[in-house]
Amino acid sequence: MNFIEELKWRGLFHQEIPGTEDLLNKGEVVKGYIGFDPTAPSLGIGNMVQIIILKHFQRAGHQPIAVLGGATGMVGDPSGKSDERNLQSLDQLEINKKNVEAQLRHFLDFGAEKNPAILVDNYDFYKDMNVLTFLRDVGKHLTVNYMMAKDSVKSRMETGISYTEFSYQLLQAYDFVQLYKQHNCMLQMGGSDQWGNLISGVELIRRMEGGEVYAVTSPLVTKTDGTKFGKTEKGNVFLSADMTSPYSFYQFWLNVSDEDAEKFIKIFTFLDRPTIEALIEEHRQDPGRRVLQKRLAEEVTVMVHSQEDLETAIKASSILFGKGTKETLQSLPLRDLLSVFEGVPQFNIDKAQLTDSISVIDFLTDVTGVFASKSDVRRAIKGNALSINSEKITNDTETISAADLINDSLVWVQNGKKNNYLVLVG
RNA sequence: GGGGAGAUACCAAAGCGGCCAACUGGGGCAGACUGUAAAUCUGCUGUCUCUGACUUCGUAGGUUCGAAUCCUGCUCUCCCCA
């Protein structure tokens, strides 16, 4: 199966410039690139789609170039944005760049013999360039009329677009020119929202260099319920363990709906077609077992984090959602307990505050602040929703004391099935 | 500038002197069922010293035994005419 066919059955193909497939099937190693702007301290799972496409590209025997948007990140892509964005500070950009670069290195194979991945920072294309040079040598080749016809710009004509963001497509186009000249890069890939920018690059190469290059886009990943992919109530799902704990990351995939699971397992894992089709079949037989979600969550967590992180995440899930009794909690060493509860909101109190036994209501409000009001606590107790150390609180006169601490240092509070809090006593 | 309508809890929207902490819908939270899903059903959704008390219906006063409800000033919003 060739690269384009692979993308197609996985649902990763949107459109191409005619001739792209022929180029890739010649049996030669083709260089293709995708750009990643360092707009956040970490890539999110939306960006992961593009990384995965680069990996498929590499697996198909071609040579992937990951372009770090050191320059484009300074300007800001108007694509898909209804308002002008604030520029990021240069310091922040520097931090973002370091992180994004590390993440790209984590996924792509830079040691491959025949087709090692290449990392390029597009800042290098511009750092020694004069504005006037840019205007004379680059800007002269595309008309404003042409640039304004792009959706990304056109949709902003009402609300306004700065000259800076307007110039973005010219920068991205010139990236392609440089990659074409320096690396003989023949293909640019990206999300479907990037189509306009990719075409600008193709056009610019035709005019400046007389070269014929190609472009492929992938569809926007969507969810069946219409909500935005890659976000939870708590915000974006990031690839960095510091920003989205491996546990939350694992949970995100585990909670995917049945229809989405069939779609996502094709997009986000490298399992081959027979394996995936067998899994889907198995899942349809007995959706309750959620084999798809589990496998998806496992594969992606290992790929992004590690086998070890996956095991911790599974263990955490079984304690948080399973029948973890107080005894099993007591049996775990403190270090593991803390990692199980990583990402769970934590409250710190002083041990002196627990010398006498105090009522659960006071403990959860005045002492720790887990709940905003005492009425809230009473409601939770009435609704049979509140547990402390996995034991249901059924009466609002119950008390808590130092003897109830797990490992002599913490209290686990649950409100309902999904809201966990940890009180650290030190 | 003249005339009219309105301002109620997270949102929408009833209530128009005591039965109002305030109908109903949405949202949110929880419970049941389930698969840590969807759908469905149920409860909750001002605070507290919680079978009761206290503070809330734009804002400041007033009438009344009693006001979200009536009166007055103020602020803001909308509509019509100029």
XYZ file of C-alpha atoms (C1' of nucleotides) in Angstrom:
508
model
C 0.000 0.000 0.000
C 1.480 3.344 -0.963
C 1.448 6.518 1.069
C -1.670 8.098 -0.468
C -3.618 4.825 -0.262
C -2.577 4.536 3.359
C -3.867 8.033 4.086
C -7.086 7.330 2.240
C -8.163 4.234 4.129
C -7.199 5.811 7.421
C -9.349 8.840 6.703
C -6.351 11.144 6.554
C -6.705 12.259 2.968
C -8.544 15.397 1.939
C -7.164 16.730 -1.330
C -4.028 16.790 -3.434
C -2.534 18.581 -6.351
C -2.969 16.263 -9.353
C 0.223 14.334 -10.000
C 1.199 13.971 -6.346
C 0.576 10.252 -6.324
C 2.660 9.702 -9.454
C 5.530 11.609 -7.917
C 5.467 9.376 -4.851
C 5.175 6.144 -6.827
C 8.244 6.639 -8.960
C 10.236 4.544 -6.533
C 12.428 7.434 -5.521
C 12.811 8.886 -2.063
C 10.755 12.065 -2.046
C 11.184 14.788 0.534
C 8.010 16.241 1.976
C 7.413 18.686 4.774
C 4.921 19.854 7.337
C 5.291 22.999 9.380
C 4.681 23.305 13.104
C 4.360 26.753 14.614
C 5.404 27.036 18.259
C 2.199 28.779 19.334
C 1.941 26.932 22.658
C 4.423 25.426 25.107
C 3.443 22.023 23.794
C 1.887 20.517 20.716
C -1.667 19.300 21.219
C -3.293 16.165 19.926
C -4.560 18.161 16.946
C -0.960 18.649 15.846
C -0.335 14.981 16.416
C -2.290 14.181 13.260
C 0.316 16.014 11.232
C 3.158 14.268 13.022
C 1.523 10.954 12.288
C 1.245 11.851 8.630
C 4.964 12.573 8.565
C 5.575 9.184 10.163
C 3.465 7.435 7.568
C 5.413 9.349 4.953
C 8.648 8.065 6.423
C 7.346 4.519 6.732
C 6.399 4.656 3.058
C 10.091 5.152 2.329
C 10.099 8.900 1.854
C 12.004 11.506 3.757
C 10.055 13.725 6.153
C 11.068 17.270 6.947
C 9.594 18.798 10.071
C 9.704 22.556 9.859
C 9.749 24.368 13.149
C 8.007 27.696 12.663
C 10.508 29.935 14.376
C 9.694 32.708 11.922
C 6.054 31.978 11.110
C 5.307 31.585 14.806
C 6.445 35.171 15.277
C 3.826 36.384 12.826
C 0.724 34.265 13.423
C -1.355 32.315 10.932
C -4.747 33.911 10.213
C -6.157 30.597 8.909
C -9.253 29.631 10.822
C -8.990 32.610 13.147
C -11.804 35.122 13.198
C -9.806 37.722 15.094
C -6.342 39.122 15.101
C -4.247 37.387 17.719
C -1.810 38.896 20.143
C 1.786 38.356 19.312
C 3.704 36.109 21.620
C 6.648 37.452 23.498
C 9.994 36.414 22.129
C 10.897 34.740 25.410
C 7.774 32.635 25.339
C 8.407 31.774 21.718
C 11.892 30.579 22.583
C 10.525 28.248 25.277
C 7.811 26.972 22.968
C 10.335 26.284 20.243
C 12.509 24.187 22.518
C 9.557 22.100 23.663
C 8.051 21.613 20.239
C 11.411 20.639 18.816
C 11.855 18.012 21.527
C 8.422 16.626 20.780
C 9.077 16.396 17.071
C 12.339 14.585 17.764
C 10.491 12.137 19.965
C 8.211 10.983 17.165
C 10.280 10.963 14.010
C 13.190 8.705 13.197
C 16.264 10.844 12.659
C 18.602 7.869 12.521
C 17.110 6.023 9.570
C 19.751 5.004 7.074
C 18.043 5.757 3.808
C 15.515 8.398 4.750
C 16.258 10.027 8.092
C 13.898 12.773 9.212
C 15.161 16.312 8.925
C 14.385 19.194 11.254
C 14.518 22.729 9.930
C 13.789 26.014 11.679
C 12.327 28.492 9.229
C 13.774 31.333 11.298
C 17.045 30.446 9.583
C 15.566 31.479 6.237
C 14.968 34.989 7.453
C 17.458 35.823 10.160
C 19.964 37.320 7.735
C 17.426 38.726 5.343
C 16.691 42.383 4.863
C 13.070 43.549 4.578
C 13.850 45.154 1.266
C 15.321 41.961 -0.071
C 12.189 40.161 0.922
C 9.949 42.731 -0.721
C 11.953 42.785 -3.954
C 12.744 39.091 -4.296
C 9.706 37.442 -2.780
C 6.834 39.864 -2.515
C 7.089 40.881 -6.134
C 5.986 37.443 -7.303
C 2.536 37.261 -5.777
C -0.131 39.895 -6.214
C -2.210 41.254 -3.377
C -5.251 40.284 -5.422
C -4.089 36.685 -5.379
C -3.389 36.738 -1.666
C -6.682 38.399 -0.804
C -8.629 35.722 -2.601
C -7.579 33.143 0.026
C -10.293 32.201 2.505
C -8.022 32.875 5.445
C -7.709 36.498 4.370
C -11.091 37.020 2.714
C -12.983 35.997 5.833
C -11.133 38.671 7.731
C -11.878 41.583 5.430
C -14.838 42.622 7.596
C -13.259 42.309 11.025
C -9.821 43.427 9.973
C -6.453 41.809 9.483
C -3.076 43.333 10.204
C -0.384 43.538 7.577
C 1.564 41.101 9.749
C -0.974 38.308 9.588
C -1.708 39.100 5.967
C 1.946 38.405 5.213
C 1.824 34.980 6.816
C 1.019 33.094 3.638
C 3.914 34.774 1.881
C 6.298 33.581 4.569
C 4.958 30.055 4.458
C 5.178 30.105 0.673
C 8.761 31.257 0.835
C 9.552 28.445 3.290
C 8.597 26.033 0.585
C 10.827 27.862 -1.889
C 13.788 27.558 0.452
C 13.128 23.898 1.176
C 12.825 23.278 -2.540
C 16.110 24.989 -3.238
C 18.097 23.714 -0.267
C 16.677 20.211 0.095
C 14.914 19.562 -3.171
C 11.713 19.211 -1.159
C 8.870 18.446 -3.554
C 5.815 18.152 -1.342
C 4.098 20.062 1.399
C 1.464 18.504 3.597
C -0.900 19.971 6.172
C -4.436 20.204 7.474
C -7.219 21.130 5.082
C -7.270 24.642 6.543
C -3.744 25.056 5.208
C -4.681 24.441 1.585
C -4.526 28.112 0.673
C -1.087 28.496 2.208
C 0.204 25.359 0.500
C -1.022 26.550 -2.878
C 0.688 29.912 -2.367
C 3.935 28.008 -1.930
C 3.389 25.917 -5.031
C 2.581 29.054 -6.981
C 5.604 30.927 -5.675
C 7.956 28.112 -6.641
C 6.483 28.033 -10.113
C 7.077 31.764 -10.516
C 10.425 32.130 -8.793
C 12.073 28.882 -9.736
C 9.929 27.492 -12.512
C 9.562 24.307 -10.448
C 6.624 21.942 -10.228
C 5.867 20.876 -6.657
C 2.948 19.205 -4.934
C 0.668 19.388 -1.932
C -1.587 17.071 0.056
C -3.973 17.952 2.848
C -5.654 15.928 5.558
C -9.213 16.538 6.733
C -9.966 18.265 9.969
C -10.467 15.656 12.671
C -14.014 15.914 13.954
C -16.162 14.220 16.542
C -19.610 12.814 15.828
C -21.252 14.856 18.554
C -20.087 18.052 16.884
C -17.907 19.277 19.728
C -14.384 20.297 18.946
C -11.798 17.552 18.796
C -8.852 17.703 21.146
C -10.525 19.652 23.899
C -12.043 18.585 27.179
C -13.933 20.679 29.711
C -10.558 21.283 31.273
C -9.012 22.555 28.065
C -6.710 21.367 25.354
C -5.195 17.916 25.439
C -1.461 18.398 25.103
C 1.299 15.963 24.344
C 3.462 17.277 27.155
C 3.170 15.326 30.396
C 3.565 18.559 32.325
C 0.481 20.074 30.736
C -1.727 17.017 30.363
C -0.825 14.211 32.722
C -0.457 10.756 31.175
C -3.450 9.727 33.255
C -5.697 12.454 31.815
C -4.303 11.718 28.392
C -5.187 8.047 28.728
C -8.635 8.934 30.035
C -9.266 11.234 27.083
C -8.886 8.381 24.626
C -10.709 5.910 26.812
C -13.773 8.159 26.892
C -14.074 8.505 23.148
C -17.502 7.533 21.766
C -17.989 4.284 19.822
C -18.208 5.911 16.407
C -15.237 8.143 17.072
C -13.195 5.215 18.325
C -13.500 3.489 14.949
C -12.342 6.646 13.251
C -9.599 7.554 15.703
C -7.964 4.154 15.893
C -7.250 4.444 12.186
C -5.936 7.962 12.480
C -3.933 7.819 15.677
C -2.431 4.348 15.759
C -0.089 2.541 13.405
C -1.908 -0.777 13.738
C -2.305 -2.382 10.341
C -5.554 -2.729 8.495
C -6.401 -6.393 9.337
C -5.723 -5.740 13.031
C -7.918 -2.664 13.086
C -10.703 -4.336 11.143
C -10.649 -7.278 13.546
C -10.794 -4.914 16.505
C -13.716 -3.008 15.033
C -15.542 -6.270 14.398
C -14.882 -7.404 17.958
C -16.043 -4.080 19.298
C -19.304 -4.211 17.361
C -20.035 -7.661 18.774
C -19.793 -6.368 22.313
C -19.422 -2.607 22.538
C -19.686 -2.742 26.318
C -16.192 -4.104 26.632
C -14.828 -1.088 24.781
C -11.976 -2.996 23.224
C -11.499 -0.208 20.707
C -11.265 2.572 23.239
C -8.911 0.551 25.427
C -6.617 -0.376 22.593
C -6.680 3.146 21.217
C -5.848 4.621 24.611
C -3.046 2.120 25.143
C -1.443 2.581 21.759
C -1.538 6.345 21.821
C -0.416 6.672 25.436
C 2.591 4.447 24.811
C 3.450 6.296 21.639
C 3.245 9.744 23.216
C 4.415 8.910 26.713
C 5.762 5.465 27.623
C 4.853 1.929 28.578
C 5.493 2.854 32.188
C 3.215 5.873 32.036
C 0.518 3.716 30.513
C 0.736 1.236 33.369
C 0.476 4.003 35.939
C -2.493 5.438 34.086
C -4.246 2.074 34.031
C -3.532 1.531 37.701
C -4.805 5.003 38.525
C -7.931 4.361 36.505
C -8.637 1.099 38.296
C -8.296 2.761 41.672
C -10.292 5.841 40.756
C -13.059 4.033 38.908
C -12.780 0.459 40.122
C -13.375 -1.052 43.473
C -10.347 0.366 45.179
C -11.006 -0.160 48.878
C -9.308 1.661 51.664
C -7.113 -1.390 52.202
C -5.763 -1.437 48.649
C -5.070 2.247 48.985
C -3.233 1.696 52.248
C -1.122 -0.999 50.625
C 0.405 1.283 48.000
C 3.580 3.168 48.769
C 3.180 6.932 48.989
C 5.176 7.599 45.842
C 2.904 5.412 43.716
C -0.165 6.845 45.356
C 0.899 10.325 44.414
C 1.535 9.330 40.845
C -1.857 7.636 40.705
C -3.429 10.865 41.811
C -1.364 12.990 39.486
C -3.530 15.582 37.851
C -6.158 15.375 40.581
C -6.745 18.712 42.304
C -4.824 18.850 45.542
C -5.307 20.728 48.770
C -2.675 21.119 51.437
C -3.399 21.416 55.118
C -1.399 21.340 58.297
C -1.398 18.241 60.389
C -2.178 20.276 63.486
C -5.624 20.914 62.050
C -6.477 17.254 62.392
C -5.424 16.592 65.966
C -9.040 16.386 67.098
C -11.690 14.696 65.051
C -13.711 17.254 63.163
C -16.946 16.988 61.217
C -16.709 16.029 57.594
C -18.563 19.207 56.641
C -16.062 21.477 58.347
C -13.205 19.435 56.974
C -14.354 19.844 53.382
C -15.138 23.546 53.603
C -13.419 25.611 56.271
C -10.350 23.421 56.695
C -9.540 22.427 53.134
C -11.765 24.371 50.755
C -12.608 21.359 48.611
C -16.240 22.509 48.553
C -17.344 26.110 48.240
C -20.157 25.969 50.761
C -21.487 23.727 53.466
C -24.775 23.461 51.650
C -22.884 21.917 48.748
C -21.447 19.265 51.024
C -24.852 18.500 52.529
C -26.334 18.198 49.065
C -23.607 15.817 47.991
C -24.153 13.673 51.066
C -27.921 13.655 50.529
C -27.356 12.670 46.915
C -25.208 9.743 47.987
C -22.351 11.219 46.008
C -19.650 11.816 48.584
C -16.934 9.344 49.517
C -13.873 9.750 51.643
C -11.127 7.215 51.142
C -13.575 5.302 48.965
C -16.066 4.921 51.805
C -19.472 6.524 51.231
C -20.434 9.276 53.606
C -24.094 8.766 54.423
C -24.578 11.097 57.328
C -23.554 14.699 57.700
C -22.574 14.183 61.315
C -19.679 11.903 60.457
C -16.254 13.020 61.561
C -12.723 12.659 60.392
C -9.504 12.505 62.352
C -5.808 11.789 61.987
C -6.593 8.076 62.191
C -8.350 8.271 58.832
C -5.274 9.372 56.922
C -3.960 7.078 54.255
C -0.268 6.551 54.676
C -0.486 9.014 57.527
C -0.489 11.833 55.019
C -3.462 12.059 52.722
C -7.210 11.940 52.352
C -8.950 11.030 49.125
C -12.252 12.811 48.532
C -14.684 11.805 45.788
C -17.765 13.702 44.706
C -19.615 11.465 42.307
C -17.716 9.088 40.098
C -15.522 11.504 38.289
C -14.604 14.285 40.684
C -11.578 13.408 42.733
C -9.700 15.566 45.175
C -6.693 14.887 47.273
C -5.985 16.482 50.629
C -2.333 16.365 51.563
C -1.637 16.614 55.257
C 1.829 17.774 56.109
C -36.036 66.406 22.452
C -41.311 63.856 22.963
C -43.945 59.186 23.996
C -44.027 53.983 25.415
C -42.113 49.235 27.416
C -38.898 46.872 30.556
C -34.862 45.553 34.415
C -36.408 38.542 38.432
C -31.390 33.356 40.216
C -25.738 30.755 35.324
C -29.123 31.784 30.775
C -34.177 32.242 29.084
C -38.716 33.256 31.245
C -43.328 33.200 34.771
C -45.053 35.627 39.081
C -48.090 41.402 39.655
C -49.882 42.490 47.956
C -49.667 37.232 52.110
C -50.026 30.043 49.876
C -42.555 33.028 47.039
C -36.106 31.142 48.200
C -39.828 32.469 43.902
C -43.668 28.215 38.146
C -41.308 26.358 33.764
C -37.409 25.363 30.103
C -32.133 25.256 29.111
C -27.491 24.657 31.330
C -24.757 22.588 35.498
C -24.120 18.820 39.532
C -25.443 14.137 41.565
C -28.241 9.331 41.708
C -30.398 4.904 39.044
C -29.674 2.019 34.656
C -25.242 1.025 31.775
C -19.811 0.308 29.203
C -15.878 5.583 33.376
C -20.609 5.738 26.693
C -25.222 7.468 24.429
C -30.360 7.619 25.388
C -33.778 7.521 29.412
C -35.655 8.241 34.342
C -35.041 10.682 39.416
C -33.194 14.347 42.785
C -30.558 18.875 43.576
C -29.071 23.743 41.767
C -28.855 31.483 47.670
C -26.381 30.974 52.608
C -26.144 29.134 57.510
C -25.558 27.325 63.719
C -30.574 23.262 58.347
C -37.586 19.695 60.150
C -35.732 26.157 61.371
C -33.402 30.926 60.531
C -31.212 34.639 57.532
C -30.103 37.425 52.934
C -32.030 37.712 47.696
C -36.264 39.721 42.342
C -31.640 46.908 38.763
C -30.768 50.876 42.758
C -32.229 54.246 46.929
C -36.272 55.459 49.660
C -41.713 55.164 50.873
C -46.894 52.939 51.738
C -48.512 48.437 54.491
C -49.415 44.076 60.022
C -47.063 42.067 55.430
C -43.907 43.837 48.922
C -40.473 40.478 43.608
C -45.525 42.375 43.442
C -48.171 49.230 45.081
C -45.826 54.598 45.127
C -41.473 58.063 44.316
C -36.441 59.377 42.873
C -32.104 57.436 40.356
C -29.304 54.214 36.882
C -29.433 51.249 32.690
C -31.807 48.628 28.334
C -35.231 48.316 24.332
C -39.124 50.351 21.020
C -41.883 54.359 18.486
C -42.072 59.611 16.955
C -38.741 64.025 15.948
